Coordinates of C-alpha atoms in Angstrom, one line a residue:
M8 CA 5.1 -9.5 -0.9
P9 CA 7.7 -7.1 -2.1
I10 CA 10.3 -8.5 -4.5
G11 CA 13.3 -10.0 -2.7
I12 CA 11.4 -10.6 0.5
E13 CA 10.2 -14.1 1.4
R14 CA 8.7 -15.1 4.8
I15 CA 9.7 -18.7 5.7
N16 CA 8.2 -20.7 8.6
A17 CA 5.8 -18.0 9.8
R18 CA 4.3 -18.8 13.2
R19 CA 0.9 -17.5 12.2
P20 CA -0.9 -16.6 8.9
Q21 CA -0.2 -13.0 7.8
P22 CA -3.1 -10.7 7.2
N23 CA -1.6 -9.2 4.1
S24 CA 1.0 -10.7 1.8
R25 CA 1.9 -7.3 0.5
I26 CA 3.0 -6.0 3.9
V27 CA 6.1 -7.5 5.4
F28 CA 6.3 -6.1 8.9
I29 CA 3.7 -4.8 11.3
K30 CA 5.1 -2.9 14.3
P31 CA 3.0 -1.4 17.2
L32 CA 4.5 0.9 19.8
P33 CA 5.8 -0.9 22.9
G34 CA 3.7 -0.6 26.0
P35 CA 0.7 -2.0 27.8
T36 CA -1.6 -1.5 24.7
A37 CA 0.8 -3.1 22.2
A38 CA -1.5 -6.2 21.8
F39 CA -4.4 -4.0 20.9
A40 CA -2.4 -1.9 18.5
Q41 CA -1.0 -5.1 16.9
D42 CA -4.5 -6.4 16.4
F43 CA -5.7 -3.0 15.1
L44 CA -2.9 -2.8 12.5
E45 CA -3.4 -6.4 11.4
R46 CA -7.0 -5.8 10.7
V47 CA -6.2 -2.6 8.7
A48 CA -3.7 -4.7 6.7
A49 CA -6.2 -7.5 6.1
I50 CA -8.9 -5.3 4.7
C51 CA -6.5 -3.4 2.4
H52 CA -5.1 -6.6 0.8
P53 CA -7.4 -6.7 -2.3
I54 CA -6.7 -3.0 -3.1
M55 CA -2.9 -3.4 -2.7
K56 CA -2.9 -6.6 -4.8
A57 CA -5.0 -5.1 -7.6
N58 CA -2.8 -2.0 -7.8
H59 CA 0.5 -3.7 -7.3
L60 CA 1.3 -1.9 -4.1
S61 CA 3.8 -3.1 -1.5
V62 CA 4.7 -1.8 2.0
M63 CA 7.8 -3.0 3.8
S64 CA 6.7 -1.9 7.3
L65 CA 3.3 -0.7 8.7
E66 CA 4.0 1.0 12.0
E67 CA 2.1 2.7 14.8
Y68 CA 3.1 6.3 15.6
E69 CA 2.5 8.1 18.9
P70 CA -0.6 10.3 19.3
N71 CA 0.0 13.9 18.3
P72 CA -2.1 17.0 17.3
E73 CA -0.3 17.4 13.9
F74 CA -1.1 14.4 11.7
I75 CA -2.6 10.9 11.6
G76 CA -0.4 9.2 8.9
R77 CA 2.8 9.7 6.8
N78 CA 4.8 7.8 4.2
F79 CA 8.5 7.2 3.7
N80 CA 10.2 6.3 0.4
A81 CA 6.9 5.6 -1.4
G82 CA 5.8 2.7 0.9
E83 CA 9.0 1.6 2.6
I84 CA 7.4 2.7 5.9
I85 CA 3.9 3.9 6.5
Q86 CA 3.1 5.2 10.0
L87 CA -0.4 5.5 11.4
V88 CA -1.7 7.2 14.6
L89 CA -4.3 4.9 16.3
K90 CA -5.3 7.1 19.3
T91 CA -6.6 10.6 19.8
P92 CA -3.9 13.0 21.0
Y93 CA -5.3 14.2 24.4
S94 CA -7.9 11.7 25.6
G95 CA -5.9 8.6 24.4
H96 CA -9.1 6.9 23.1
W97 CA -8.8 4.5 20.1
M98 CA -9.8 6.0 16.8
S99 CA -12.6 4.4 14.8
F100 CA -11.4 1.6 12.6
R101 CA -12.9 3.0 9.4
S102 CA -11.2 6.4 10.0
V103 CA -7.8 4.8 10.2
V104 CA -8.5 2.7 7.1
M105 CA -9.3 5.8 5.1
V106 CA -6.0 7.4 6.3
M107 CA -4.3 4.2 5.1
M108 CA -5.9 4.8 1.6
H109 CA -4.4 8.3 1.7
E110 CA -0.9 6.9 2.5
L111 CA -1.2 4.1 -0.1
A112 CA -1.9 6.8 -2.7
H113 CA 1.4 8.4 -1.8
C114 CA 3.1 5.2 -3.0
V115 CA 2.1 6.3 -6.5
Q116 CA 2.1 10.1 -6.1
M117 CA 4.4 11.6 -3.5
N118 CA 2.8 15.0 -3.6
H119 CA -0.7 16.4 -3.0
S120 CA -1.4 17.2 -6.7
G121 CA -4.5 16.6 -8.7
A122 CA -3.1 13.3 -9.9
F123 CA -2.7 12.2 -6.3
W124 CA -6.3 13.0 -5.3
K125 CA -7.5 11.1 -8.3
V126 CA -5.6 8.0 -7.1
R127 CA -6.6 8.5 -3.5
N128 CA -10.3 8.8 -4.4
G129 CA -10.1 5.7 -6.5
Y130 CA -8.7 3.7 -3.6
A131 CA -11.3 5.1 -1.2
G132 CA -14.1 4.1 -3.6
E133 CA -12.8 0.6 -3.8
M134 CA -12.7 0.4 0.0
K135 CA -16.3 1.5 0.3
E136 CA -17.3 -1.2 -2.1
L137 CA -15.5 -3.8 0.2
W138 CA -17.3 -2.4 3.2
A139 CA -20.7 -2.7 1.4
K140 CA -19.9 -6.4 0.7
G141 CA -19.0 -7.0 4.4
Y142 CA -15.4 -7.9 3.5
T143 CA -12.9 -7.8 6.4
G144 CA -10.0 -10.0 5.1
D145 CA -9.0 -13.3 3.7
G146 CA -9.0 -16.6 5.5
L147 CA -9.0 -16.4 9.3
W148 CA -9.2 -12.6 9.0
G149 CA -12.6 -12.9 7.3
R150 CA -14.5 -13.2 10.5
G151 CA -14.1 -9.5 11.3
K152 CA -14.3 -9.7 15.1
T153 CA -11.6 -10.6 17.6
L154 CA -11.4 -10.6 21.4
L155 CA -9.6 -7.2 21.2
S156 CA -11.7 -5.5 18.6
G157 CA -14.2 -4.1 21.1
E158 CA -11.6 -1.7 22.4
Y159 CA -11.5 0.3 19.2
D160 CA -14.6 -0.7 17.3
G161 CA -16.6 2.2 18.9
R162 CA -17.4 5.5 17.3
G163 CA -13.9 6.9 18.1
E164 CA -15.0 10.5 17.3
F165 CA -12.6 13.3 18.0
E166 CA -13.5 15.5 20.9
A167 CA -13.5 19.3 20.9
G168 CA -9.9 20.5 20.1
E169 CA -8.6 17.0 19.3
M170 CA -8.9 17.1 15.5
P171 CA -5.3 17.0 14.1
R172 CA -4.1 20.0 12.2
S173 CA -3.6 17.8 9.1
L174 CA -4.5 14.3 8.2
C175 CA -1.2 13.6 6.4
G176 CA 2.2 14.5 7.9
G177 CA 3.9 14.6 4.5
T178 CA 6.0 12.3 2.5
Y179 CA 9.8 11.7 2.8
R180 CA 12.5 10.2 0.7
T181 CA 16.2 9.3 1.4
L182 CA 18.7 12.0 0.4
R183 CA 21.0 10.2 -1.9
G184 CA 21.8 9.8 -5.6
R185 CA 18.8 8.4 -7.3
K186 CA 18.5 7.3 -11.0
R187 CA 16.7 9.7 -13.3
K188 CA 14.1 8.6 -15.8
R189 CA 15.4 9.0 -19.3
K190 CA 13.3 10.9 -21.8
G191 CA 10.8 8.7 -23.5
G192 CA 10.9 6.0 -20.8
A193 CA 12.0 2.4 -20.9
A194 CA 9.4 1.5 -23.5
E195 CA 11.2 3.5 -26.1
E196 CA 13.7 1.3 -28.0
K197 CA 16.5 2.6 -30.1
K198 CA 16.7 1.4 -33.7
P199 CA 20.1 -0.1 -34.7
L200 CA 22.3 2.3 -36.8
T201 CA 23.6 1.5 -40.2
H202 CA 27.4 1.6 -40.9
A203 CA 27.1 5.0 -42.6
E204 CA 25.2 6.5 -39.7
R205 CA 27.7 5.2 -37.2
Q206 CA 30.5 6.7 -39.3
Q207 CA 28.7 10.1 -39.4
K208 CA 28.1 9.9 -35.7
R209 CA 31.8 9.2 -35.0
I210 CA 32.8 12.1 -37.2
A211 CA 30.3 14.5 -35.6
K212 CA 31.5 13.5 -32.1
K213 CA 35.1 14.0 -33.0
F214 CA 35.0 17.1 -35.2
G215 CA 31.6 18.6 -34.5
T216 CA 28.8 19.4 -36.9
N217 CA 28.1 22.1 -39.5
G218 CA 31.8 22.4 -40.3
V219 CA 33.4 24.0 -43.4
T220 CA 36.5 23.1 -45.3
L221 CA 39.5 24.9 -44.0
G222 CA 40.7 27.4 -46.5
D223 CA 37.4 28.0 -48.2
D224 CA 36.6 30.7 -45.6
E225 CA 38.9 33.7 -46.4
D226 CA 38.8 35.2 -42.9
T227 CA 39.5 31.8 -41.2
R228 CA 42.3 31.2 -43.7
V229 CA 44.0 34.5 -42.9
K230 CA 43.6 33.9 -39.2
L231 CA 45.3 30.5 -39.4
E232 CA 48.2 32.0 -41.5
D233 CA 49.1 34.5 -38.7
G234 CA 47.5 37.4 -40.5
K235 CA 49.2 36.7 -43.9
K236 CA 47.2 36.3 -47.1
P237 CA 48.8 33.6 -49.2
K238 CA 48.0 33.3 -52.8
G239 CA 47.1 29.6 -52.8
K240 CA 46.7 26.4 -50.8
P241 CA 49.8 24.3 -49.8
R242 CA 50.4 21.8 -52.6
V243 CA 52.4 19.3 -50.6
A244 CA 50.6 17.7 -47.6
K245 CA 53.8 17.0 -45.7
S246 CA 55.3 20.5 -46.2
A247 CA 56.0 22.7 -43.3
R248 CA 53.3 25.1 -44.2
G249 CA 50.7 22.2 -44.5
R250 CA 51.7 20.9 -41.0
E251 CA 51.4 24.3 -39.5
L252 CA 48.0 24.8 -41.1
R253 CA 46.7 21.5 -39.8
A254 CA 48.0 22.2 -36.3
A255 CA 46.4 25.6 -36.2
A256 CA 43.1 24.1 -37.4
A257 CA 43.2 21.4 -34.6
L258 CA 43.8 24.1 -32.0
A259 CA 40.9 26.1 -33.3
R260 CA 38.6 23.1 -33.2
F261 CA 39.6 22.2 -29.6
G262 CA 39.0 25.8 -28.4
Q263 CA 35.5 25.7 -30.1
Q264 CA 34.6 22.4 -28.4
Q265 CA 35.6 23.7 -25.0
E266 CA 33.3 26.7 -25.4
E267 CA 30.4 24.5 -26.4
V268 CA 30.9 22.2 -23.4
K269 CA 31.0 25.2 -21.1
A270 CA 27.8 26.5 -22.6
E271 CA 26.0 23.2 -22.2
Q272 CA 27.0 23.0 -18.5
E273 CA 25.6 26.4 -17.8
E274 CA 22.3 25.7 -19.6
G275 CA 21.9 22.2 -18.1
D276 CA 21.2 19.0 -19.9
S277 CA 18.0 17.9 -18.2
T278 CA 16.3 17.4 -21.6
S279 CA 19.2 15.8 -23.4
D280 CA 19.5 12.1 -24.1
T281 CA 23.1 12.1 -22.9
E282 CA 22.3 13.5 -19.4
S283 CA 23.7 12.0 -16.3
D284 CA 21.9 9.0 -14.9
Y285 CA 22.1 10.2 -11.3
D286 CA 21.2 13.3 -9.5
N287 CA 24.0 15.2 -7.9
P288 CA 24.4 13.7 -4.5
T289 CA 26.2 16.8 -3.2
V290 CA 23.1 19.0 -3.5
K291 CA 22.5 20.6 -0.1
A292 CA 19.0 20.1 1.3
E293 CA 17.6 20.6 4.7
D294 CA 17.4 17.4 6.7
A295 CA 13.9 16.4 7.7
R296 CA 13.1 16.5 11.4
D297 CA 10.6 14.6 13.5
L298 CA 8.1 16.2 15.9
N299 CA 10.6 15.9 18.7
G300 CA 13.3 17.6 16.7
A301 CA 15.3 14.4 16.0
K302 CA 16.8 13.9 12.6
L303 CA 14.8 11.4 10.5
L304 CA 17.0 8.6 9.1
D305 CA 16.2 5.6 6.9
G306 CA 17.1 2.0 7.7
K307 CA 20.6 2.5 6.4
G308 CA 21.3 5.6 8.4
H309 CA 20.9 8.0 5.5
G310 CA 19.3 11.4 6.0
M311 CA 15.8 12.1 4.6
I312 CA 14.2 15.2 3.0
K313 CA 10.6 16.2 2.9
V314 CA 9.1 15.8 -0.5
C315 CA 5.6 17.0 0.2
E316 CA 4.5 19.3 3.0
E317 CA 1.4 18.9 5.1
E318 CA -2.0 19.4 3.4
D319 CA -3.4 22.9 2.8
G320 CA -6.4 23.3 5.0
D321 CA -8.1 25.6 2.5
D322 CA -7.8 23.1 -0.3
V323 CA -11.2 21.8 -1.5
H324 CA -9.9 18.2 -1.7
V325 CA -8.7 18.4 1.9
K326 CA -12.0 19.7 3.2
E327 CA -13.9 17.0 1.4
E328 CA -11.6 14.3 2.9
M329 CA -12.0 15.6 6.4
Q330 CA -15.8 15.8 6.0
E331 CA -15.7 12.2 4.6
L332 CA -13.9 11.1 7.8
R333 CA -16.6 12.7 10.0
D334 CA -19.4 11.1 7.9
I335 CA -17.7 7.7 8.1
N336 CA -17.7 7.9 11.9
N337 CA -21.5 8.7 12.0
I338 CA -22.3 5.9 9.6
A339 CA -20.2 3.4 11.6
A340 CA -22.0 4.4 14.8
A341 CA -25.5 3.9 13.2
S342 CA -24.3 0.6 11.7
E343 CA -23.2 -0.6 15.2
E344 CA -26.6 0.3 16.7
T345 CA -28.4 -1.6 13.9
E346 CA -26.1 -4.6 14.4
H347 CA -26.7 -4.6 18.1
A348 CA -30.5 -4.5 17.7
T349 CA -30.3 -7.3 15.1
A350 CA -28.2 -9.4 17.4
V351 CA -30.8 -9.1 20.1
V352 CA -33.6 -10.2 17.8
H353 CA -31.4 -13.0 16.5
K354 CA -30.7 -14.3 20.0
Q355 CA -34.5 -14.2 20.8
L356 CA -35.3 -16.3 17.7
L357 CA -32.6 -18.8 18.5
S358 CA -33.9 -19.1 22.1
T359 CA -37.4 -19.7 20.8
E360 CA -36.3 -22.3 18.4
H361 CA -34.3 -24.1 21.1
K362 CA -37.3 -24.1 23.5
G363 CA -39.5 -25.5 20.7
K364 CA -37.1 -28.4 20.1
Q365 CA -37.1 -29.2 23.8
N366 CA -40.8 -29.2 24.1
L367 CA -41.1 -31.4 21.0
A368 CA -38.8 -33.9 22.6
K369 CA -41.0 -33.9 25.7
G370 CA -44.2 -34.2 23.7
T371 CA -45.5 -30.8 24.8
S372 CA -46.3 -27.7 22.9
T373 CA -44.8 -24.2 23.5
P374 CA -47.3 -21.7 24.7
L375 CA -47.9 -18.8 22.3
A376 CA -46.7 -16.3 24.9
E377 CA -43.4 -18.0 25.1
K378 CA -43.0 -18.2 21.3
T379 CA -43.4 -14.5 20.8
L380 CA -40.4 -13.0 22.5
I381 CA -40.2 -9.8 20.4
P382 CA -41.5 -6.8 22.3
K383 CA -44.9 -5.4 21.3
T384 CA -43.6 -1.8 21.0
A385 CA -41.6 -1.4 17.8
P386 CA -38.1 0.0 18.6
T387 CA -37.0 3.3 17.1
T388 CA -34.0 1.7 15.3
T389 CA -34.9 -0.2 12.0
M390 CA -34.0 -3.8 12.5
I391 CA -33.3 -6.3 9.7
L392 CA -34.1 -9.9 10.7
P393 CA -31.3 -12.3 9.8
K394 CA -31.9 -14.7 6.9
E395 CA -31.8 -18.4 7.5
S396 CA -28.5 -18.7 5.7
S397 CA -26.8 -16.3 8.1
V398 CA -27.6 -18.4 11.2
E399 CA -24.5 -20.0 12.5
L400 CA -24.1 -23.6 13.7
T401 CA -21.8 -24.3 16.6
C402 CA -19.7 -27.4 16.4
P403 CA -20.3 -29.6 19.6
V404 CA -16.8 -30.9 19.4
C405 CA -14.6 -27.8 19.0
S406 CA -17.1 -25.0 19.5
M407 CA -16.3 -23.4 16.1
S408 CA -19.1 -21.3 14.6
N409 CA -20.0 -22.5 11.1
D410 CA -22.5 -21.3 8.4
S411 CA -25.9 -23.1 8.5
S412 CA -25.3 -24.5 5.0
S413 CA -22.0 -26.2 6.0
L414 CA -22.0 -30.0 6.1
L415 CA -18.7 -30.3 8.0
C416 CA -17.0 -28.1 10.7
M417 CA -14.4 -25.8 9.1
A418 CA -12.0 -26.6 12.0
C419 CA -12.3 -30.3 12.9
S420 CA -14.3 -31.7 9.9
H421 CA -17.1 -33.0 12.3
V422 CA -20.3 -33.8 10.5
L423 CA -22.7 -31.1 11.6
D424 CA -25.9 -32.5 10.1
V425 CA -26.1 -36.3 9.9
R426 CA -29.3 -36.1 7.9
K427 CA -27.5 -34.5 5.0
T428 CA -24.7 -37.0 5.2
P429 CA -26.4 -40.4 5.5
R430 CA -23.3 -42.6 5.1
H431 CA -21.4 -41.1 8.0
W432 CA -19.6 -43.3 10.5
K433 CA -18.4 -43.1 14.1
C434 CA -15.2 -44.5 15.4
T435 CA -15.5 -47.4 17.8
S436 CA -11.9 -47.3 19.2
E437 CA -11.2 -46.9 22.9
A438 CA -9.8 -43.4 22.3
C439 CA -13.1 -42.2 20.8
A440 CA -15.4 -44.0 23.3
G441 CA -18.2 -41.6 24.3
S442 CA -17.0 -39.0 21.8
L443 CA -19.5 -36.9 19.8
Y444 CA -17.2 -36.8 16.8
V445 CA -18.8 -38.1 13.5
N446 CA -16.7 -38.8 10.4
S447 CA -17.8 -38.1 6.9
E448 CA -18.4 -40.9 4.5
D449 CA -15.3 -40.2 2.4
Y450 CA -12.9 -40.2 5.4
G451 CA -10.8 -43.4 5.4
I452 CA -9.4 -42.8 8.9
C453 CA -10.9 -41.2 12.1
G454 CA -10.3 -37.5 12.4
V455 CA -9.6 -37.8 16.1
C456 CA -7.5 -41.0 16.7
A457 CA -6.5 -41.8 13.1
T458 CA -8.1 -45.3 13.3
R459 CA -9.0 -46.9 10.0
K460 CA -12.6 -46.9 8.9
P461 CA -14.2 -50.4 9.5
D462 CA -15.1 -52.4 6.4

């Protein structure tokens, strides 16, 4: 979570500790958009944590033919478009995630330079590795499917004429005085000066450098003496001639310093160590405008300027990114077909196993025809049979799906397989009469009614 922000007494677990607020557009599809953005935030958490990225607000933006995402103040706000502009269909989940990778890269590089594309491609590569591992989020977000996910888990391809003009709508920053980075960075430490060096620095600041002794230069001496050429130097320091000479020298030095200051102001002091710490806040810049023509403002009401324009369609990096987006849609569609076919085979295997157990209990055998439920003709889609470890066990108490290797239910701690936990015990209290709940051997009280374990 960003520095200075702490969420206390949250009603539900947050999908990403590096994102503070998630805001969908109000309307009938707000619940779907909220779920969509939360899943995007959940899968991005490892990348944001590893690269020390933080986002104050992840928001949905209205469908438009111009862009899909944009970034404000290097991650203060990231806006994503979740629907196609004309048909209003939900975009594919992976497409929006790749747009999120693009906008996260703008938190490091605000323009579309070569350095930006290096960062963006790195984040995209990390995301593909997470997809290959089947990662969808931490904790409760690790299941990957929700009751709402079917609305936007389809292919989500853009129809003819619906492809936006640019993937990124640009980056923006607040128009106000911002600190400059000093030359050398914060890592450069100044060495302490000796007494002699401090004295020389004080003299140079007061009288300037590369000076000569007054009177040694014949031309300067004549100029200070109002055009006269005296034979020698004033012998008495407090004499009238000595005072006049010192006053004339002081005026000459003052005029010379004024000319030097004026020259420095004209040339600019951007490379000097004594430059101003802040940009000039009076610089006139064109205020950024939204698609509807409204002036863009930050959270404090300050105007914003556009740091980076939309992507150049002829740029090779932009073309590769758009092609990558199309390929991701095709891969996602093929993956869904394979998952559906695998789920059908999985269901058939579980049904066969269930019938076999029922027949064993009755003392009868299952006919061979009933055991083989897989069709004789091989389907066109390559199907991968699930491993034994991927079969889920449903808890009879709370209906939570658990991994087959789990001893206890992850929700209610009910003992799923009593054969693997021989010293289990059941509560005999009136509240648990007729209950299927079985306590583990190391539980001192019942997980349902809190009755102590019998001795």
